[in-house]
Amino acid sequence: MPIEEAKLIWMDGELVPWREAKIHILSHVIHYGSGVFEGMRCYKTERGPAIFRLDDHIERLFFSAKVYMMEIPFSKEEIIEACKEVVRANGLEECYIRPLVYRGYGEMGVNPLKCPVRVAIAAWPWGAYLGEALERGARVVVSTWRRICGDVLPPTAKACGHYMNSQLAKMEAILGGYDEALMLDINGYISEGSGENFFMVKDGVIITPPPEASILLGITRDTVIRLAHDMGYTVVERFISRAEVYGADECFFTGTAAEITPIVEVDGRKIGDGKP
């Protein structure tokens, strides 16, 4: 969905006007995808804006940076405070927040180590990522593109370049008339959507793919698992075959952007009664 312009973006410790938040065209990240990022939701509450699981998102941001040997020039506490500052400075009550750590202008070539590590944080109003699918349910197709496996790229790191894999699956789904793609891992088991974790329900049991299925360990996924346990549901993490999904009673995606989005159809087959 289109980006609704806000006023200010935090860049390397300073707030700069939205339209002046620019980097050099020869920055390493543009050519080689050498960046890591997070996506967070801020919700309006009676006590003011609240960023959902902010500390956990920043912890994962630093983990992703460590995987790619990017030394973030700020502490976790400084990045946490910067996220809050961006929300306040833009006068936002509900918004999406995107911290980005990236390799900037330095040297050209695959080796990124001599390129400086930069940090930017943007925030803007953002509605439902999958649009009307949040209410009516998503129509999904299994992608012909497999999810990257752990011995090719580390799927537990939320890295910019990884999402080229997701883009292929997403474009294929959209051009085919669907809302979203469902990707398989290298062994043919269900992995995740192009940017969401996957859950199914069968006979009252909630089932979701395990970390070994090349998934990103989603923070919303973790929240759903915790809440389900607290509500007395059985949650199982195991490999799921494609055919199993067709027989599910319910299916849904989870993610910061997608929140919890019901799935009503997979590969032309209704899930349950076909209603969210």
Coordinates of C-alpha atoms in Angstrom, one line a residue, residues 207-210 235-239:
I207 CA -0.2 -26.2 14.1
T208 CA 2.7 -24.0 12.8
P209 CA 5.9 -24.9 10.9
P210 CA 9.0 -25.3 13.1
V235 CA 0.0 -25.6 19.9
V236 CA 2.3 -27.9 17.9
E237 CA 5.4 -26.9 15.9
R238 CA 6.0 -29.5 13.2
F239 CA 6.4 -29.9 9.5

